[in-house]
PDB file of C-alpha atoms in Angstrom:
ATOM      1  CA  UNK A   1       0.000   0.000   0.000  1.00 57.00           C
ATOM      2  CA  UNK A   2       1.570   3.398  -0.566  1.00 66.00           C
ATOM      3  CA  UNK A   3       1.940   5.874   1.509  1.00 84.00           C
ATOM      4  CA  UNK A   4       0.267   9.302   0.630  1.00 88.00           C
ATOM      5  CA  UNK A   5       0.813  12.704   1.483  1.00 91.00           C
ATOM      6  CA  UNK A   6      -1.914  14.236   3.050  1.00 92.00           C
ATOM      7  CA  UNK A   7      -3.945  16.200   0.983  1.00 91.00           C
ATOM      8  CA  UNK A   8      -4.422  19.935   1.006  1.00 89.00           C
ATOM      9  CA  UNK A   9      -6.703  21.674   3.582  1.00 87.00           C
ATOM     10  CA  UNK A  10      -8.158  23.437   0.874  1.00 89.00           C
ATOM     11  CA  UNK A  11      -9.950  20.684  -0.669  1.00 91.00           C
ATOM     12  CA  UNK A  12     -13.413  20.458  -0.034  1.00 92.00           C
ATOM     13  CA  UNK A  13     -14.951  17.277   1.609  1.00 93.00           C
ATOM     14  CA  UNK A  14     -16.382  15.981  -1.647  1.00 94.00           C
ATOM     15  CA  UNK A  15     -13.238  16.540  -3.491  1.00 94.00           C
ATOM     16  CA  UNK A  16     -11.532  15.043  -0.428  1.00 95.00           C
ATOM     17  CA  UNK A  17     -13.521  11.960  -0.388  1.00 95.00           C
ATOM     18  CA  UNK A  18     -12.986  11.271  -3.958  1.00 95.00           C
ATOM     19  CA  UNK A  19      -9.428  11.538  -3.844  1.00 95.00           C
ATOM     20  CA  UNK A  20      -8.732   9.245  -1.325  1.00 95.00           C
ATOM     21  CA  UNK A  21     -11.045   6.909  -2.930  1.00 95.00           C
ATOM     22  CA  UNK A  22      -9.256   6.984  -6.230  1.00 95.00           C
ATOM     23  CA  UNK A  23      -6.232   6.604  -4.009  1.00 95.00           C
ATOM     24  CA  UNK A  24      -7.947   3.299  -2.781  1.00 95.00           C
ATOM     25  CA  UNK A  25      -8.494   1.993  -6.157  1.00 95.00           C
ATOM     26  CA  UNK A  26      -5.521   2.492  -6.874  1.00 95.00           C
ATOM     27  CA  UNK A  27      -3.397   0.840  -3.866  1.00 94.00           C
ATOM     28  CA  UNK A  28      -6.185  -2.210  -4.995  1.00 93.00           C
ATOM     29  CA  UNK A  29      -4.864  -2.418  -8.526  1.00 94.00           C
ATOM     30  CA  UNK A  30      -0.975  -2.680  -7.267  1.00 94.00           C
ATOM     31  CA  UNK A  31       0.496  -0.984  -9.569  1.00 94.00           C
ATOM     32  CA  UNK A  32       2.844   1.638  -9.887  1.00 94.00           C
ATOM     33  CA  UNK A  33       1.955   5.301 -10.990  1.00 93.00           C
ATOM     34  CA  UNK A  34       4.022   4.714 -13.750  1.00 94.00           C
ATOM     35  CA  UNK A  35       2.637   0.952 -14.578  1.00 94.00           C
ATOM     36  CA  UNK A  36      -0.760   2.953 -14.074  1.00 94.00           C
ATOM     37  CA  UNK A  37       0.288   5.566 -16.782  1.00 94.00           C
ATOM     38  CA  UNK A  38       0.774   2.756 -19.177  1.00 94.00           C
ATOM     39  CA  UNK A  39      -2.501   0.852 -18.993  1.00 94.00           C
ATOM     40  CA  UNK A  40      -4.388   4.358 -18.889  1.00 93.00           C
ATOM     41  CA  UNK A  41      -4.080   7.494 -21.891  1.00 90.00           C
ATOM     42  CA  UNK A  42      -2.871   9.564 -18.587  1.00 93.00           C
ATOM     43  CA  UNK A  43       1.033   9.936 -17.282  1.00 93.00           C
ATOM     44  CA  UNK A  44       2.476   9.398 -14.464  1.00 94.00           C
ATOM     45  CA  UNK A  45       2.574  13.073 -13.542  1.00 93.00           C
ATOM     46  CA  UNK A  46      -0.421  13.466 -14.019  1.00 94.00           C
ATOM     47  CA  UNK A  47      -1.710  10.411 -11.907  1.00 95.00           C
ATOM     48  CA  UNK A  48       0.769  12.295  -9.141  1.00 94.00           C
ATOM     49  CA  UNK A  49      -1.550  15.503  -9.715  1.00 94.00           C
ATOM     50  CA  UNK A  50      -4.624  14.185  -9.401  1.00 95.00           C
ATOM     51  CA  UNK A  51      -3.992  11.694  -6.241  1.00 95.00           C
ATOM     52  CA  UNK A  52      -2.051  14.181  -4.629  1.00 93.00           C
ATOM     53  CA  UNK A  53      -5.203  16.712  -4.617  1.00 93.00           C
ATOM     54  CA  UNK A  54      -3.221  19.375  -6.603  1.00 92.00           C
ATOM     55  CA  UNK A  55      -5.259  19.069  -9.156  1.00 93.00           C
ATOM     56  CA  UNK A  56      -9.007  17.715 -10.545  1.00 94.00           C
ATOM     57  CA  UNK A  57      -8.736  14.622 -12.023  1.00 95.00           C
ATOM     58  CA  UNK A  58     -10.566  14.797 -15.683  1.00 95.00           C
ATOM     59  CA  UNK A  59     -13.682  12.377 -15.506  1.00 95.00           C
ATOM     60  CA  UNK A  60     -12.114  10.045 -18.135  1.00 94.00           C
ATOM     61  CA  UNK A  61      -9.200   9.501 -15.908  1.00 95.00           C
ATOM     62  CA  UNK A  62     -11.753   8.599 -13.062  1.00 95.00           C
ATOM     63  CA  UNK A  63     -13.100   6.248 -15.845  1.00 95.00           C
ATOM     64  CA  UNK A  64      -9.631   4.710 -16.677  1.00 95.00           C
ATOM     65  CA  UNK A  65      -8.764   3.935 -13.450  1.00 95.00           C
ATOM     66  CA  UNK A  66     -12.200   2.141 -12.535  1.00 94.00           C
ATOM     67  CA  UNK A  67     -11.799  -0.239 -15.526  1.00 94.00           C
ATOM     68  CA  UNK A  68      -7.904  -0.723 -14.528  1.00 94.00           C
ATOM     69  CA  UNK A  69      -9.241  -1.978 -11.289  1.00 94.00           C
ATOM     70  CA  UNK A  70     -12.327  -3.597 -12.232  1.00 93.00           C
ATOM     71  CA  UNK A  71     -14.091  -1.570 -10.005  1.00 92.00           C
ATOM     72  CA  UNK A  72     -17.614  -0.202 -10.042  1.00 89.00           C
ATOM     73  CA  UNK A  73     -17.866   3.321 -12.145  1.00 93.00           C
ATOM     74  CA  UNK A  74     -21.237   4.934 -11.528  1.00 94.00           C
ATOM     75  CA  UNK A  75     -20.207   5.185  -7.485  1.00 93.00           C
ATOM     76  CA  UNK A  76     -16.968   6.987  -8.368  1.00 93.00           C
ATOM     77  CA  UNK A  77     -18.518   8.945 -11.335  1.00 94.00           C
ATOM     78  CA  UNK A  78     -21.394  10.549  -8.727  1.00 95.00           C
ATOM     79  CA  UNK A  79     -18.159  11.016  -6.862  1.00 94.00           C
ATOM     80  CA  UNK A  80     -16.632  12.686  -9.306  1.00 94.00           C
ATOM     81  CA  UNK A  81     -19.793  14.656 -10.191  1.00 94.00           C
ATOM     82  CA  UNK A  82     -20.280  16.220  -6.882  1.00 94.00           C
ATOM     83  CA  UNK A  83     -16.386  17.084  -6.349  1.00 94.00           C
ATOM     84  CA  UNK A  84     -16.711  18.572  -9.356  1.00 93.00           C
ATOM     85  CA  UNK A  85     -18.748  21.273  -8.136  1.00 92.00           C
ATOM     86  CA  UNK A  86     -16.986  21.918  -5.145  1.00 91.00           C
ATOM     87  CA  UNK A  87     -13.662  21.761  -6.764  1.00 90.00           C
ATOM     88  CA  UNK A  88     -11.401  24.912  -6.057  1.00 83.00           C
ATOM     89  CA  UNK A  89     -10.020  26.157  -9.293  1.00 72.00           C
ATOM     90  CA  UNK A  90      -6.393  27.381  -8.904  1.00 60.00           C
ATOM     91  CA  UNK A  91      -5.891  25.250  -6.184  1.00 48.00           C
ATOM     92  CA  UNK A  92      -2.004  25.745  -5.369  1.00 52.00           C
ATOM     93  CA  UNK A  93       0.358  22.866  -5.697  1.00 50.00           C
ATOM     94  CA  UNK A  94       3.238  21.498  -3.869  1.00 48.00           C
ATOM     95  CA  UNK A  95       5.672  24.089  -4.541  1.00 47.00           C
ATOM     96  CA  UNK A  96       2.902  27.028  -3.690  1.00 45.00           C
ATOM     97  CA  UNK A  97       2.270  27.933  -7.870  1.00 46.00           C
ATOM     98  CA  UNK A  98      -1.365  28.162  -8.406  1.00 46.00           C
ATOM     99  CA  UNK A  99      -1.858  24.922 -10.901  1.00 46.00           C
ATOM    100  CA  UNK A 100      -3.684  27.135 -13.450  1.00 48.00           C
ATOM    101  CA  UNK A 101      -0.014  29.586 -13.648  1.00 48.00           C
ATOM    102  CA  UNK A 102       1.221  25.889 -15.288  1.00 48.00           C
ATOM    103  CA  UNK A 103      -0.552  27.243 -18.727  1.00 50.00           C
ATOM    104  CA  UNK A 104       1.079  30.741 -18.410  1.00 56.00           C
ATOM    105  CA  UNK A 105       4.822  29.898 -19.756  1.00 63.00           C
ATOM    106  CA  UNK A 106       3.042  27.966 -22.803  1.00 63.00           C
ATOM    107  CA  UNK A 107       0.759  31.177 -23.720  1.00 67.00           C
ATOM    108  CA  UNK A 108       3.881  33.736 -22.744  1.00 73.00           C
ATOM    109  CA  UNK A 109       5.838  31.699 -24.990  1.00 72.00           C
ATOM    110  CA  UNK A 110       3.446  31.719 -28.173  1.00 78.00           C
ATOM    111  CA  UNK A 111       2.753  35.588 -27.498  1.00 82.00           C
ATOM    112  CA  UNK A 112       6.663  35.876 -27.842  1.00 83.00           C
ATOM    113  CA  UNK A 113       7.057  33.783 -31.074  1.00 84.00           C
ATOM    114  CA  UNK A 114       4.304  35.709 -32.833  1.00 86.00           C
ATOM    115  CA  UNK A 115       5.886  38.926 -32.199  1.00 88.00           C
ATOM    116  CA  UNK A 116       9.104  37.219 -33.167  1.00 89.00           C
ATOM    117  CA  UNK A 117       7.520  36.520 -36.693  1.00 90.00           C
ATOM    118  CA  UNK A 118       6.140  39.397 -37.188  1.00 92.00           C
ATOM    119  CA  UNK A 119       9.536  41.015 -36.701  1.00 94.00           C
ATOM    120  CA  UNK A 120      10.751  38.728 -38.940  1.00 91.00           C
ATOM    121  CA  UNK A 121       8.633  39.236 -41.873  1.00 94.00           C
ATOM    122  CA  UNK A 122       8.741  43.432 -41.462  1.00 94.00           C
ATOM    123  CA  UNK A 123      12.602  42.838 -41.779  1.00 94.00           C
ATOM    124  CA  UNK A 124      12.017  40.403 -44.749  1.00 94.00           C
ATOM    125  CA  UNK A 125       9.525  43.288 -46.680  1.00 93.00           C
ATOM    126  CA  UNK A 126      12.316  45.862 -45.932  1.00 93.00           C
ATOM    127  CA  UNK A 127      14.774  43.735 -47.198  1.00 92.00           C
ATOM    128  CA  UNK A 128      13.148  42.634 -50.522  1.00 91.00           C
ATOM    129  CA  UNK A 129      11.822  46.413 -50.892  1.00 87.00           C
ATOM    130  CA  UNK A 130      15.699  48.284 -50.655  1.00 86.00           C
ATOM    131  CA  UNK A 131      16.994  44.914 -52.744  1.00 87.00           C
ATOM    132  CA  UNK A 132      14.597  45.935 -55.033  1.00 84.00           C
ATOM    133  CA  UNK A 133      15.238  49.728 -55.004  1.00 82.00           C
ATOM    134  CA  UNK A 134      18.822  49.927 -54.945  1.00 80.00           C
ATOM    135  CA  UNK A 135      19.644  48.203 -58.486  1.00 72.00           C
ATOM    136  CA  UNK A 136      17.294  50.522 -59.899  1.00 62.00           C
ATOM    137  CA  UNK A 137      19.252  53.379 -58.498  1.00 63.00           C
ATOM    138  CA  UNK A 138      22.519  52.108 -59.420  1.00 58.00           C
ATOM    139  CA  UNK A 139      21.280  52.052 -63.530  1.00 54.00           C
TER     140      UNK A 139
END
């Protein structure tokens, strides 16, 4: 049986409850997070995220996990359904980052490449335009 971490003070009883019931199933199956990753379409971080109680587990992962384990899924999925709507959104994580700043770098980055192409093609336009004018000029 592993040994978990307790989980957040944050979390609200329902989300509580279904945590350390997917933590349950889990411990049942005997397998490893990352032996857990392989037999569902979710990775082993992620698995850490969501039985940790940094973050809401997606309903098909609750799904995955029941048919990993053979267990029943309509009890976990009214679970689910009901933590759900008491889940805290931006819930922070281990290292105190809110879970939701974890999409910030990816949009920061794209912001940064678009201006980096549009810098790119005004230089290319000024280029081909005074490539274009100075042969002219020099006839």
């Amino acid at each position: 049986m592993t040994r978990w971490r307790p989980l957040p003070d944050i979390l609200p009883r329902e989300a509580r409850h279904l945590v350390e019931q997917l933590r349950a199933l889990k411990d049942r199956t005997g397998l490893s997070l990352a032996e857990l990753a392989r037999r569902t379409a979710y990775s082993k971080s992620s698995w850490q995220r969501y039985l940790s109680g940094a973050k809401q587990p997606p309903r098909g992962a609750v799904q995955a996990l029941c048919r990993v384990a053979g267990a029943d899924q309509a009890r976990l999925l009214a679970l689910w359904d009901m933590a759900d709507q008491t889940w805290p959104r931006g819930l922070p994580d281990p290292a105190g980052q809110a879970v939701d700043a974890a999409a910030r770098p990816a949009a920061d980055y794209r912001r940064w490449r678009a201006a980096a192409l549009v810098s790119f093609a005004v230089i290319a336009v000024l280029l081909a335009g005074l490539l274009w004018v100075l042969p002219a000029r020099s006839g």
